[in-house]
Coordinates of C-alpha atoms and ligand atoms in Angstrom, one line a residue:
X1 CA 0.0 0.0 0.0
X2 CA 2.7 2.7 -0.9
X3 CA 3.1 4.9 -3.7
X4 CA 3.3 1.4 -6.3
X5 CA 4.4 -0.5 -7.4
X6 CA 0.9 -1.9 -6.2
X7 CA -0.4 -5.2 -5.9
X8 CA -0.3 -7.9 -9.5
X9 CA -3.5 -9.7 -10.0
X10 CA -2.6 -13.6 -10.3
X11 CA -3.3 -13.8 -14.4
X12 CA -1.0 -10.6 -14.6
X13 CA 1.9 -13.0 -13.0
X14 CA 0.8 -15.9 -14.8
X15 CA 1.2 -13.7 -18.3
X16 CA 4.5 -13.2 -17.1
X17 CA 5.5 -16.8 -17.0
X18 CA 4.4 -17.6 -20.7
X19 CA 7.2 -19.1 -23.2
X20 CA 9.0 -16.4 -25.2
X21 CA 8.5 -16.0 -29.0
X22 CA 10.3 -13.3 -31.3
X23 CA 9.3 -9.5 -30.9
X24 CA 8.4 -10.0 -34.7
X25 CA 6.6 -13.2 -34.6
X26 CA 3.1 -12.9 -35.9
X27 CA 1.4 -14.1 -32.5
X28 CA 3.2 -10.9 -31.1
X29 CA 2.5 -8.7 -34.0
X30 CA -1.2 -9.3 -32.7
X31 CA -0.5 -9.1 -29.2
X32 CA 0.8 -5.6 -30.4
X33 CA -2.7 -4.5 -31.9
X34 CA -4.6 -6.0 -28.9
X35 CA -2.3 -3.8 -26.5
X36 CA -2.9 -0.9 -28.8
X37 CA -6.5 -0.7 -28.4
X38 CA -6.5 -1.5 -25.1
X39 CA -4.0 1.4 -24.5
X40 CA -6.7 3.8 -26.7
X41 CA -10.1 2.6 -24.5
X42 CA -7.8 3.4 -21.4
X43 CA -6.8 6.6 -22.1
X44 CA -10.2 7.5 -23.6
X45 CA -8.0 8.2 -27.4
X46 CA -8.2 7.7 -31.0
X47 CA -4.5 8.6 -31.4
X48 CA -2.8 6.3 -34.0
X49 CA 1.1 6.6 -32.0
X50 CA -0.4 5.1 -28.8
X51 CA 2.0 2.2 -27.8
X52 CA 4.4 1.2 -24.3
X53 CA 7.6 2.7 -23.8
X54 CA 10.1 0.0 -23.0
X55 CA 11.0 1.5 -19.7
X56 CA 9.3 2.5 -16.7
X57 CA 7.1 5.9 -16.6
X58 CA 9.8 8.2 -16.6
X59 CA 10.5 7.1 -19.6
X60 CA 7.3 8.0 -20.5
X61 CA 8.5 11.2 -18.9
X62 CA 11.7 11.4 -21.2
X63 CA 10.1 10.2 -24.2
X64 CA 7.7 13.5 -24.2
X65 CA 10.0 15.8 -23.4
X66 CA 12.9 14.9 -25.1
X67 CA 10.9 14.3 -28.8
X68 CA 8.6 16.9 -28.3
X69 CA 11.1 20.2 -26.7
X70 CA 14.0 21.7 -28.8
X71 CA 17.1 23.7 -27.8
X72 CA 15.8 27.0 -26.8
X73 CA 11.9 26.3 -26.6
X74 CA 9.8 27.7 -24.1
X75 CA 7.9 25.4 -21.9
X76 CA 5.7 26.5 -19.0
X77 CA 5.7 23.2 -16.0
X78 CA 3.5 23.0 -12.9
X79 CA 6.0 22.4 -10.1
X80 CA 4.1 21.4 -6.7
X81 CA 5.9 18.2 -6.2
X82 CA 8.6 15.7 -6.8
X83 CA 7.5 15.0 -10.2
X84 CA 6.4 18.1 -11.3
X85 CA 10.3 19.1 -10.4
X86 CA 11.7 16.0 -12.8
X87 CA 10.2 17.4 -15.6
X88 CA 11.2 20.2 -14.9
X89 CA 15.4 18.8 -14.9
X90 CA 14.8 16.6 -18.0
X91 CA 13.5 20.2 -20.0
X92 CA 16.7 21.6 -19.1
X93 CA 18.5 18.6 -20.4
X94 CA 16.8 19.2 -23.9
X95 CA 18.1 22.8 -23.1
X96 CA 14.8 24.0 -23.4
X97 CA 14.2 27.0 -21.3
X98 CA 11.6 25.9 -18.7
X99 CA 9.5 28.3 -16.3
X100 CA 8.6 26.7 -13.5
X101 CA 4.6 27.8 -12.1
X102 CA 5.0 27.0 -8.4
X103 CA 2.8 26.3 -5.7
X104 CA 3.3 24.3 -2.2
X105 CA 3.7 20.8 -2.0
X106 CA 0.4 19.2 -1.2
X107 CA -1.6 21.8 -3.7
X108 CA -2.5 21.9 -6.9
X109 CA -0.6 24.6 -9.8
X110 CA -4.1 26.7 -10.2
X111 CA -4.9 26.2 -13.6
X112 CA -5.2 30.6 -14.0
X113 CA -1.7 30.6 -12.8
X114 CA -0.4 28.1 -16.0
X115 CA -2.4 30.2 -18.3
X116 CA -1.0 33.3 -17.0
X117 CA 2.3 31.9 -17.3
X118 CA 1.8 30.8 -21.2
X119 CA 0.3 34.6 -22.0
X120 CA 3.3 36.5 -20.4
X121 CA 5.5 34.5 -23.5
X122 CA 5.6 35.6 -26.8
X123 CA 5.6 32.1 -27.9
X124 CA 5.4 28.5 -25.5
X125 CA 6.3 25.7 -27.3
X126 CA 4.0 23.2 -24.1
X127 CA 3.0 23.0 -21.2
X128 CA 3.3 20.1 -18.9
X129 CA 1.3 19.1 -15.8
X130 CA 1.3 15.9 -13.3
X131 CA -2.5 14.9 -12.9
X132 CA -1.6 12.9 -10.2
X133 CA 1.2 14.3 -8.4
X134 CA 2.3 10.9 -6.2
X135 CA 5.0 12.9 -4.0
X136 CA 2.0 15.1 -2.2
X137 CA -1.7 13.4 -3.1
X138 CA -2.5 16.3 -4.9
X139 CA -5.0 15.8 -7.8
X140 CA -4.5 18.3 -10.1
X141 CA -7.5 20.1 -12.3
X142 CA -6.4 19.6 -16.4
X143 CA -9.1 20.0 -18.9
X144 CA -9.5 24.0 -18.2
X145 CA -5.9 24.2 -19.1
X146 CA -6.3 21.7 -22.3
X147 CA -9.3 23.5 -23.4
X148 CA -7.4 27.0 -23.8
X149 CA -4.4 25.6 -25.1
X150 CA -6.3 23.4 -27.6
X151 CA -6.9 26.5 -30.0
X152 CA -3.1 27.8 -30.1
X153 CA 0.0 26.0 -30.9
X154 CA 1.2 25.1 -27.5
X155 CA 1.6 21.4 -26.9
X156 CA 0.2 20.3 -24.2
X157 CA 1.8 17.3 -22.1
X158 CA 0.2 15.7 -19.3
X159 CA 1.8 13.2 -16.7
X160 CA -1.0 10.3 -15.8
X161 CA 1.4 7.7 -14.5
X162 CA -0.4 7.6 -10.9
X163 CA -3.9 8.5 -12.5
X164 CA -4.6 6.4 -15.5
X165 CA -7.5 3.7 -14.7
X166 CA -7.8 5.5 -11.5
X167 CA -9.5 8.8 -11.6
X168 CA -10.8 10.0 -14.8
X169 CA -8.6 11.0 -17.3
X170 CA -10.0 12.3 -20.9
X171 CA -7.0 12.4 -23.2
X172 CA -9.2 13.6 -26.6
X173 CA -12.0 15.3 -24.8
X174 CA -9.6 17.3 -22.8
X175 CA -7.4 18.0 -25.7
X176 CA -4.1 16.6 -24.0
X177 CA -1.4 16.0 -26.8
X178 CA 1.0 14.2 -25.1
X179 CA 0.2 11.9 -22.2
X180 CA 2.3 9.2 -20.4
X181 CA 1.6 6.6 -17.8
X182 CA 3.5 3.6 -16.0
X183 CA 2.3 -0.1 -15.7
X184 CA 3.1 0.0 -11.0
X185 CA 0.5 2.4 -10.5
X186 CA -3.3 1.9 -11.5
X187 CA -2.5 -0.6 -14.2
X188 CA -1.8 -3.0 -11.2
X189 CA 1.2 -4.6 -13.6
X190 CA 5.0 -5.0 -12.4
X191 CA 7.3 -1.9 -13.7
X192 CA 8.8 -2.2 -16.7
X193 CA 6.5 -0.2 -19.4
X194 CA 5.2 3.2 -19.9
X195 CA 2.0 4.0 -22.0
X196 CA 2.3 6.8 -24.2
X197 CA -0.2 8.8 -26.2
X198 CA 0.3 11.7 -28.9
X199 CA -2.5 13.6 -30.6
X200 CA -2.0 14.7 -34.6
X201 CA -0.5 18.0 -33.1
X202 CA 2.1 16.1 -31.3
X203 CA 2.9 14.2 -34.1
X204 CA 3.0 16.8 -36.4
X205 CA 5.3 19.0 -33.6
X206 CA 7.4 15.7 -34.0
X207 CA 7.7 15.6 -38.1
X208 CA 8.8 19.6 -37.9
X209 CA 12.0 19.4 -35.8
X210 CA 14.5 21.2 -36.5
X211 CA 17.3 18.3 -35.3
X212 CA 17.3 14.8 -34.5
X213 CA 15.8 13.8 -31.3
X214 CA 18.7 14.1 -29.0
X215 CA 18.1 10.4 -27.3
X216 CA 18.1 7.6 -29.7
X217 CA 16.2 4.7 -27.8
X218 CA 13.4 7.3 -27.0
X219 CA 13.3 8.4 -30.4
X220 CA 9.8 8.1 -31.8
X221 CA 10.2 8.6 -35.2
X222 CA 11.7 5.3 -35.3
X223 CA 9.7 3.4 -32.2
X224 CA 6.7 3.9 -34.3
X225 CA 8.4 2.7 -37.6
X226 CA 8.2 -0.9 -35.2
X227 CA 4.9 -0.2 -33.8
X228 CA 3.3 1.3 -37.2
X229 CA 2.6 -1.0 -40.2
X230 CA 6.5 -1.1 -40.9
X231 CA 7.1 -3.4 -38.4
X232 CA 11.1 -2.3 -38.6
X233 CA 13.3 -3.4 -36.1
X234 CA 14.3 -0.3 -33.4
X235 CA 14.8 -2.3 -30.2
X236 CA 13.9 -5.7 -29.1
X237 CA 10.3 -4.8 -27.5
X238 CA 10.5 -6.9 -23.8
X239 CA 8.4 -9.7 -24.9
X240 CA 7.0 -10.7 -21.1
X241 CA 5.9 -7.7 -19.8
X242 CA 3.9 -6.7 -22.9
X243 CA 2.4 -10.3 -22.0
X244 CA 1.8 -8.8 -18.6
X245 CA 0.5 -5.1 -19.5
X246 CA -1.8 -6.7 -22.1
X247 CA -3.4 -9.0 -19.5
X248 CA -3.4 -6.1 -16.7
X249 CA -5.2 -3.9 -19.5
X250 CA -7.8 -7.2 -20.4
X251 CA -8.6 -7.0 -16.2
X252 CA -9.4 -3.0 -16.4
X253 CA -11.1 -3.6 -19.6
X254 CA -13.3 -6.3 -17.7
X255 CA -14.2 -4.0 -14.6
X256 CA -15.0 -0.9 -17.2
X257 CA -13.0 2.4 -16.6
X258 CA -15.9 3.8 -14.8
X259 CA -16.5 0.7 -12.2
X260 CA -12.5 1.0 -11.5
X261 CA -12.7 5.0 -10.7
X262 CA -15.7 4.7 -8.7
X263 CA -14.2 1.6 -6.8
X264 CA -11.1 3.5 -6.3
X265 CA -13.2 6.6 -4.8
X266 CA -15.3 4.6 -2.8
X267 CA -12.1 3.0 -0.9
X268 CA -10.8 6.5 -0.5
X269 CA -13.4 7.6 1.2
X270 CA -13.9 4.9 3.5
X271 CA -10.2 5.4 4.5
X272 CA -10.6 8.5 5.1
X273 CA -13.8 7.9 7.5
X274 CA -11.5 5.7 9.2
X275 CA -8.2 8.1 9.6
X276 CA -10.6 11.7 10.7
X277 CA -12.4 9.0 13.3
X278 CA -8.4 8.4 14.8
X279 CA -7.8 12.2 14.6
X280 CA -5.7 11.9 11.3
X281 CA -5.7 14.3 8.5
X282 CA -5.5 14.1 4.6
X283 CA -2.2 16.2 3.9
X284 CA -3.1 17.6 0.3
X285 CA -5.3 20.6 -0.5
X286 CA -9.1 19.9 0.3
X287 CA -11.3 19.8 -2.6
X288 CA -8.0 17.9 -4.6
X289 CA -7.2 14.8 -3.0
X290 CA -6.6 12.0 -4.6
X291 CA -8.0 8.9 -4.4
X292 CA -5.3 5.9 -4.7
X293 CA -2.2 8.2 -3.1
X294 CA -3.0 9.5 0.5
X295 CA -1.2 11.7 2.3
X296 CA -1.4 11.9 6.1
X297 CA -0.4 14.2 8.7
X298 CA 1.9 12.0 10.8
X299 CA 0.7 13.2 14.5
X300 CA 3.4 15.1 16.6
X301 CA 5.7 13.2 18.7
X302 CA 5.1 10.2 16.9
X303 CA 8.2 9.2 14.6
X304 CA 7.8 8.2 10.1
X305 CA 10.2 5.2 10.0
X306 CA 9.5 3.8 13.6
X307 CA 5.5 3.1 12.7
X308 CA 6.6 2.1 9.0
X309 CA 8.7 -0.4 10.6
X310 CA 6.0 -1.7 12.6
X311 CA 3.4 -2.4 9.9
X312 CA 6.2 -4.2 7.9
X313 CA 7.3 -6.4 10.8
X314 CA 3.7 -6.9 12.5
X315 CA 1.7 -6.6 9.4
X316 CA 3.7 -7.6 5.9
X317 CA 2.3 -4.0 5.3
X318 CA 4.1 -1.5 3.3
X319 CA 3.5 2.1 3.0
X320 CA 5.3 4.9 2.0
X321 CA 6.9 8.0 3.5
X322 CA 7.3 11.5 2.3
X323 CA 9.4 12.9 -0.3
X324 CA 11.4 16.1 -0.3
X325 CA 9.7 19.1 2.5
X326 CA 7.3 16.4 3.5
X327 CA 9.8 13.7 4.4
X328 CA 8.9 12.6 7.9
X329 CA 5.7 14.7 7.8
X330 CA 3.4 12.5 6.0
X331 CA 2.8 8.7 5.8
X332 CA 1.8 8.2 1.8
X333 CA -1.2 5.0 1.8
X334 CA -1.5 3.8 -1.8
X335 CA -5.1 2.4 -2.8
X336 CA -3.7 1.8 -6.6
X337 CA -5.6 -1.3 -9.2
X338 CA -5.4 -4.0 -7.2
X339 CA -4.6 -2.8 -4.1
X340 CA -7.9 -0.9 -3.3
X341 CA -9.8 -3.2 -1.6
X342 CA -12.1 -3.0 1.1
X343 CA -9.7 -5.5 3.0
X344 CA -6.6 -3.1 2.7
X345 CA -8.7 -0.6 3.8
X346 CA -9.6 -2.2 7.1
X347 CA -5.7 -3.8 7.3
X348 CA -4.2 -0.3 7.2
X349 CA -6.5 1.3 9.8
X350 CA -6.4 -1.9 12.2
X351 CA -2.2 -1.6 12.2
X352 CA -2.3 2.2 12.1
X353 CA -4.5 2.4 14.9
X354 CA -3.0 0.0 17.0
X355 CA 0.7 1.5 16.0
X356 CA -0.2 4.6 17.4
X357 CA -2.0 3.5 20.6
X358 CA 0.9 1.8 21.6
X359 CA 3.0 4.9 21.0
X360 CA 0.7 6.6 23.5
X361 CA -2.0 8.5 21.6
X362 CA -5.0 8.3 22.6
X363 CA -7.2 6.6 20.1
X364 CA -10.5 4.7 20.9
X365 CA -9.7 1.2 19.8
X366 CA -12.0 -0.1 17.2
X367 CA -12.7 3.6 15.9
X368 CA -11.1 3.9 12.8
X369 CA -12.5 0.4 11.3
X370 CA -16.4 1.0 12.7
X371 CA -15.7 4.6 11.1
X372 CA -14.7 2.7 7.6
X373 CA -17.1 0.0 7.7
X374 CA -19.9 2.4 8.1
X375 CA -18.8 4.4 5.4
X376 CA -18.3 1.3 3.1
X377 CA -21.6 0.0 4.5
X378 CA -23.2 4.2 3.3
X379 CA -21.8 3.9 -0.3
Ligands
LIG1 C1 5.8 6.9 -10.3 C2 5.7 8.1 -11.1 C3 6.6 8.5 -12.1 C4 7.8 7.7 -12.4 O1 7.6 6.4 -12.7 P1 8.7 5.3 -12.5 O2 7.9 4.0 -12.9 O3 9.1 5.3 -11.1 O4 9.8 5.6 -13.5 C5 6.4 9.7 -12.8 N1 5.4 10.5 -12.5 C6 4.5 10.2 -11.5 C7 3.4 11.1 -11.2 C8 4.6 9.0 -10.8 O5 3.8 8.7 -9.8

């Protein structure tokens, strides 16, 4: 239960475990397609260049930036949070010149703020956002910024590692042109691959550089030679876990998108029914909080790595700390694919509770579970 990779459904690990055939064999060419689609209905798309990076999401990450920025390019970045920040290091890498629209960790970049950002330039190449920003919770507002940029000629990239099949995400209807994800997160699929999407825009931002893109395995004017109807070898795609995303994309395909956001909601409410009734509080900004990556106050006097200890030892439990200014501040729960359950819910209140009662706090024991079950029980 930490900020993923999350828990693998048992066909996802039985995928993995299938015999090897060739990265060109025609059973593979299909498996290809199949992923394809899948990739498309997930990320609500009709783009054609919608295919797995081989590499985890920030490659996905790279991928974007590094086909899509040029030397000297303009590009405007929300920075509220760890990721948010790498973006903002891989744009200066592609010595773009990035301009970072700040706001605390644990809030969302208000989307006025981006937009004020792009009309200050005389010309912004993108702008780039992290829907789900893992390091803080925060759940960040896109399609106001999509819809204004969809008119101009500014790209706009989106990071959806944390919230693809998790919270809804529109990549057409909110005019994103770039958009990356990972397979640990939502996908509930071992790390390895990152989904990528991009629009006719991005594309066509693609075909009109001015150089080479500057990294050769992320280059996609060649990737999509192999994915296209080419078929030309680039790389030698990692036969297994293609295997393992297609089956983890067959299981969200199975629940719907809509059943797995509302599932995901529903557990994050009931955890947080259980936390308030313990006298614990939801770090991010009210109003934006994530569903599968919850941040909580860690209660004074009581120490990070003592209580995560704990739930390891006691509890086979993992969850996560805090990154950067929040680093022994907040306690990150992940409720991620297969890891939102109604049982993790209750497993993480029951160890928390008891952690903390035994470190003196006063909590009424039972609290935080009644608290959940009712509101499981409500919904
Ligand atoms: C996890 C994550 C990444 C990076 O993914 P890796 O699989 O760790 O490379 C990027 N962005 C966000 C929002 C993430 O949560």
């Amino acid at each position: 239960m930490g900020p993923g990779p999350s828990n693998v459904h048992p066909r996802v690990l039985k995928a993995l475990s299938q015999p090897l055939i060739g990265h060109l064999d025609p059973l593979f060419l299909e498996l290809m397609e199949e992923i394809q689609g899948l990739l498309r209905y997930a990320f609500r798309t009709a783009n054609r260049l919608t295919i797995p990076i081989s590499a985890t999401g920030s490659a996905g990450m790279e991928a974007c930036l590094v086909n899509l920025l040029e030397p000297g390019d303009v590009v405007v970045i929300g920075a509220n949070g760890a990721f948010g920040n790498r973006m903002l290091e891989i744009a200066r890498r592609c010595r773009a010149h990035p301009i970072a629209v700040e706001a605390p960790w644990g809030n969302i970049v208000e989307p006025s703020a981006i937009l004020a950002a792009v009309a200050a330039q005389p010309r912004v190449k993108a702008v780039c956002l992290v829907h789900a920003e893992t390091s803080t919770g925060a759940w960040q507002p896109t399609e106001e910024v999509g819809a204004a940029l969809a008119p101009t000629d500014t790209l706009f990239i989106v990071d959806a590692v944390t919230s693809l099949a998790g919270v809804p995400l529109e990549v057409d209807a909110w005019s994103i042109d770039a958009c990356y994800s990972g397979t640990q997160k939502c996908l509930s699929c071992p790390p390895g691959l990152s989904p990528l999407t991009f629009s006719d825009k991005a594309v066509a931002a693609l075909r009109a550089r001015r150089e080479p893109v500057q990294s050769w395995y992320l280059d996609l004017t060649m990737i999509e030679k192999y994915w296209g109807n080419e078929r030309a070898y680039h790389h030698t795609a990692p036969i297994s876990m293609n295997y393992a995303l297609a089956e983890a994309l067959r299981l969200v395909r199975e629940e719907g998108l809509e059943a797995r956001w509302r599932r995901h909601m529903r557990h994050h409410e009931a955890l947080h029914a259980g936390l308030t009734a313990i006298g614990l509080h939801l770090a991010a900004q009210e109003g934006h909080r994530l569903p599968m990556l919850n941040s909580v106050s860690i209660p004074a006097g009581i120490d990070d790595v003592d209580v995560r200890n704990a739930l390891l030892q006691e509890y086979d439990l993992e969850i996560g700390g805090g990154l950067g200014p929040l680093k022994g501040k907040v306690w990150r729960i992940g409720l991620m694919g297969e890891s939102s359950t109604p049982a993790n819910v209750l497993l993480v209140l029951t160890a928390l509770e008891r952690a903390l009662r035994e470190r003196g706090l006063a909590v009424d024991p039972g609290a935080a579970v009644s608290a959940a079950a009712a509101a499981l029980d409500n919904q």
